[in-house]
Amino acid sequence: TPVPEDTPLGTVIAIFSVQDRDSGANGEVQCSIGDNHPFRLEKSFDNYYRMVTAELLDREQVSEYNVTVRA
């Protein structure tokens, strides 16, 4: 989904949940995002996360980001 480059800091870009069907410690999940993105992840509750803008976006510097959450 396109995000305007004048999007204020802290704007929620995506909300998602993650789960692992294993039980106990094997079912625990942790999400992270690389330092090379102007976004950060915030844990909402349980296994729900939101991705928010952490830096101002500049389409002239980087025209597109591909963020993939993978096991």
Steps between C-alpha positions, in 0.01 A plus 500: 500500500645840409602722792538873429844645566350770722365237742562618860734308729321233702233436234375140504577339164389144577353289779556125499505195722741210500460154643680171529282198565766329710438497873712644780829671422494362145182699435641836606553753223714809464489752217768743390571734214836586351678825584504600134126584502341823625246298698485335840288225647299548816340210682135576568377199698541124488646431156375820335747752364476831321752646259537878534711763330820569694656744253376743241456340160671648194390352168793664319746306719310168516196456279385164637543271801431129509430384855445124540430339843663127460551204723 
